[in-house]
PDB file of C-alpha atoms in Angstrom:
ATOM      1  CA  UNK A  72    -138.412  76.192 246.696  1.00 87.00           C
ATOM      2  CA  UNK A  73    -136.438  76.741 250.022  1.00 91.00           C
ATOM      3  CA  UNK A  74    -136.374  79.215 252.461  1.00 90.00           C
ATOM      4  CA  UNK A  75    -133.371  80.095 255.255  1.00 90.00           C
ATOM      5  CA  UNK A  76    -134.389  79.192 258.746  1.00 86.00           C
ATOM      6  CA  UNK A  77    -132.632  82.210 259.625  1.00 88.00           C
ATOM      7  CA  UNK A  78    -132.744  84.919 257.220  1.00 90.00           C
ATOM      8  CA  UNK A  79    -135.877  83.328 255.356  1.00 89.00           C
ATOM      9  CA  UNK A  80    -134.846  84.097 251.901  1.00 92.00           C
ATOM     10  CA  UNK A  81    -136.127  81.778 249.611  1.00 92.00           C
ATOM     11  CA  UNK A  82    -133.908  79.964 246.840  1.00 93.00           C
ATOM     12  CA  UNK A  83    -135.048  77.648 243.905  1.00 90.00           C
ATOM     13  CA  UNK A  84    -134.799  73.782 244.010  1.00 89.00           C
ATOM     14  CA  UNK A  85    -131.041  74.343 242.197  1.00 90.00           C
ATOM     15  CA  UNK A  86    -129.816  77.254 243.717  1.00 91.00           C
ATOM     16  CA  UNK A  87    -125.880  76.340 244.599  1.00 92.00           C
ATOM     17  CA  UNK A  88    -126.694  78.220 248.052  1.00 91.00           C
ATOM     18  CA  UNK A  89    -128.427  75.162 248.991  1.00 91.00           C
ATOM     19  CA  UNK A  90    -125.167  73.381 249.457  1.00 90.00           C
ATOM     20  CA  UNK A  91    -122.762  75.565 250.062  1.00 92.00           C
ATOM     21  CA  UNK A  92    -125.128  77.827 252.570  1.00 92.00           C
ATOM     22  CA  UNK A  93    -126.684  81.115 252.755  1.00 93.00           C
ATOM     23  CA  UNK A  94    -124.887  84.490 252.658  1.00 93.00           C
ATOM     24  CA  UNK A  95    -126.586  84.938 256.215  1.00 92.00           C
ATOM     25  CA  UNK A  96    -124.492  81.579 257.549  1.00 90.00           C
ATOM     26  CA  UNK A  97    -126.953  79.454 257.859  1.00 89.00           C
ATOM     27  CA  UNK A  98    -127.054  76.285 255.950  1.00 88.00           C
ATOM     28  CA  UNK A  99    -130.560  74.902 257.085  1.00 88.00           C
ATOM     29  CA  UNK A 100    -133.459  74.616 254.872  1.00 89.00           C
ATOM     30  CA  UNK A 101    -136.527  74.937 254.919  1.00 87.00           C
ATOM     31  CA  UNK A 102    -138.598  72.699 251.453  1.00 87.00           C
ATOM     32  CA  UNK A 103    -141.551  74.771 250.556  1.00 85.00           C
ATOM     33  CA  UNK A 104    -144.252  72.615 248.812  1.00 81.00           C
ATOM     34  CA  UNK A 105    -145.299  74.597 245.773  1.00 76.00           C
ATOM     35  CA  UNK A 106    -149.186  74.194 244.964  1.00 71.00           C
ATOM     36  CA  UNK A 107    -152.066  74.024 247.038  1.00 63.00           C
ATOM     37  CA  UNK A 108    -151.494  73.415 250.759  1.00 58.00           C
ATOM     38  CA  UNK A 109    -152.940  70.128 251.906  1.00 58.00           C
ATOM     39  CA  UNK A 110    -156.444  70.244 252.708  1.00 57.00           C
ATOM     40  CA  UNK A 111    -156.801  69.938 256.832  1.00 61.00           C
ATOM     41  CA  UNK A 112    -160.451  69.841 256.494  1.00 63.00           C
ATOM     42  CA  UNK A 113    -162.140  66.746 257.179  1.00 62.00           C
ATOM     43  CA  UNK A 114    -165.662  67.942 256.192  1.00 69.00           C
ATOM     44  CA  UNK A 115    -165.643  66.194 252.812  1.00 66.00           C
ATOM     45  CA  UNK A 116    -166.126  63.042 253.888  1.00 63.00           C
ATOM     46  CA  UNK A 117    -169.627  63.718 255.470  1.00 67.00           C
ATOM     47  CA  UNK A 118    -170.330  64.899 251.365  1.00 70.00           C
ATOM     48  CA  UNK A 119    -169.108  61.247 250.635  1.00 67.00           C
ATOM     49  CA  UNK A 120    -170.057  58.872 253.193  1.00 65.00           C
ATOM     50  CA  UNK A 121    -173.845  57.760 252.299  1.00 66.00           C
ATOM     51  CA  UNK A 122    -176.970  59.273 255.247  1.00 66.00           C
ATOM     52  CA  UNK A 123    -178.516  55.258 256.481  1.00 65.00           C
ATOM     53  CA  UNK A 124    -175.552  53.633 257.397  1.00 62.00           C
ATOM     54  CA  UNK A 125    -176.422  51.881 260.567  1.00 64.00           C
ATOM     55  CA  UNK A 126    -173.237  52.574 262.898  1.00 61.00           C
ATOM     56  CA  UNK A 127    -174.215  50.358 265.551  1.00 69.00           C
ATOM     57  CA  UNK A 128    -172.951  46.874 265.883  1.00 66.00           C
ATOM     58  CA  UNK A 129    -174.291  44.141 267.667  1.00 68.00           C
ATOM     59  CA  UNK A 130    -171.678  41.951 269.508  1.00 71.00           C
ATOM     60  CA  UNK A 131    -172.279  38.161 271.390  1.00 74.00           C
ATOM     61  CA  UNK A 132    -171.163  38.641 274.748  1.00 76.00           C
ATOM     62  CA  UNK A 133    -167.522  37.771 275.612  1.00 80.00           C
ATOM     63  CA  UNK A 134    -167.981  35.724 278.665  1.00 85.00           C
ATOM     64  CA  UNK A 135    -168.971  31.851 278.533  1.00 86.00           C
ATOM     65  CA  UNK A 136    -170.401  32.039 281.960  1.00 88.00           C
ATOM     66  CA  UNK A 137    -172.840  34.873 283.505  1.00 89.00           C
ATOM     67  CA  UNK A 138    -172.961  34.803 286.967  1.00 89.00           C
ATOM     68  CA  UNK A 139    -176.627  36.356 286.971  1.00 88.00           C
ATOM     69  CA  UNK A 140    -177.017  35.665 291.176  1.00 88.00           C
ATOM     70  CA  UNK A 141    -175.383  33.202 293.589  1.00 86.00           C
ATOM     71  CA  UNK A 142    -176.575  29.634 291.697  1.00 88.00           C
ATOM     72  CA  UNK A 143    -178.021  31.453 288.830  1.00 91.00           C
ATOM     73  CA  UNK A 144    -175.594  30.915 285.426  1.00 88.00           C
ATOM     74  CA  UNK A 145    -175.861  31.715 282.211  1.00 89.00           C
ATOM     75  CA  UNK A 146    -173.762  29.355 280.411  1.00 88.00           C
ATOM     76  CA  UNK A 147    -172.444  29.353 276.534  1.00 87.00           C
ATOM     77  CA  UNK A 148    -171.818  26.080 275.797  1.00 88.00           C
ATOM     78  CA  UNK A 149    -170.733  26.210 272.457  1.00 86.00           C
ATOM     79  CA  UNK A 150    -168.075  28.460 273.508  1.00 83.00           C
ATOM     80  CA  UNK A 151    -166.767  26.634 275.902  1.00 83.00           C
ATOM     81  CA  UNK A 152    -167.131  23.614 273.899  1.00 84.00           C
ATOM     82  CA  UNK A 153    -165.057  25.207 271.111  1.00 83.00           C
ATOM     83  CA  UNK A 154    -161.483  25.538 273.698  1.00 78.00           C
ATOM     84  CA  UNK A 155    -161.824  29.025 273.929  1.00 80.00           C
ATOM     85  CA  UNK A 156    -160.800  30.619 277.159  1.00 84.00           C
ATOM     86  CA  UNK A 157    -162.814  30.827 280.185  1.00 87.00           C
ATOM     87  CA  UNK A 158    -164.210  34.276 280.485  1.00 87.00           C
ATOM     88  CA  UNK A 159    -166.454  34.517 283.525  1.00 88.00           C
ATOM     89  CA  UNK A 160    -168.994  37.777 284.538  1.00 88.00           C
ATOM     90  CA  UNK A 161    -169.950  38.471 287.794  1.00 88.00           C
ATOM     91  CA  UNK A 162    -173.058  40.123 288.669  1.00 83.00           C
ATOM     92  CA  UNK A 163    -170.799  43.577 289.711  1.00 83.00           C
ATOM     93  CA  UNK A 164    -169.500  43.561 286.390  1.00 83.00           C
ATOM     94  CA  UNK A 165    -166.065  41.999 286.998  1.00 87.00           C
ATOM     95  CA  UNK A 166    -164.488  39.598 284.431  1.00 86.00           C
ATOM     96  CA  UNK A 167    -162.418  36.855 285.494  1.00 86.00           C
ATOM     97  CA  UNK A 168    -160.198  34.946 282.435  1.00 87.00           C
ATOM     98  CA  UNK A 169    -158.450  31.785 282.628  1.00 84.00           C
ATOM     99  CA  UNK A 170    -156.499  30.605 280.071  1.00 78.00           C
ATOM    100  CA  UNK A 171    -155.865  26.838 278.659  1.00 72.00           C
ATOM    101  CA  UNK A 172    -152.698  25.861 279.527  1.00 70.00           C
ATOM    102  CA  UNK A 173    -150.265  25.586 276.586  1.00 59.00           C
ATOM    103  CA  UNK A 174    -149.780  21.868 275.581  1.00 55.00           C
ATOM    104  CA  UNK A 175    -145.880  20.555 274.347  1.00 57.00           C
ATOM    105  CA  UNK A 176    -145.920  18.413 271.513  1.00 56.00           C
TER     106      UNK A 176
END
């Protein structure tokens, strides 16, 4: 089905209005879906999902080194030892990253 943006008659998917236009002048179309509109409502998937699923997630800290006071570190050293980039923490909360440089072969 289409309807007229202006005139909003509808026509059927063959109607030969479709291409040559509608009596009104207009020759935009609008597709009607025919069936049940989609379904906006999300609520469904509370019905589905299961009731225990633990949603919180446990993450290792990003930072190799902790900078807990001045001369007190916390230090990852498998991280470090692994190349990954530096990623130090202050004790404010501020991150500072440096990055390998990139090697030419």
């Amino acid at each position: 089905m289409h309807k007229c943006i202006k005139c909003g008659k509808i026509y059927s998917n063959n109607a030969p209005e479709l291409l040559a236009g509608c009596p009104c002048g207009s020759r935009i179309f609008l597709l009607i879906k025919e069936g049940n509109p989609p379904q906006t409502d999300l609520n469904f998937l509370e019905k589905l999902l299961p009731k225990n699923i633990n949603l919180e997630i446990e993450a290792e800290p990003i930072e190799n080194i902790t900078v807990k006071e001045k001369g007190a570190y916390i230090i990852n050293v498998s991280s470090l030892a692994s190349g990954k980039p530096l990623i130090i923490k202050t004790s404010n909360g501020v991150y500072h990253v440096r990055l390998p440089k990139a090697r030419k072969n």
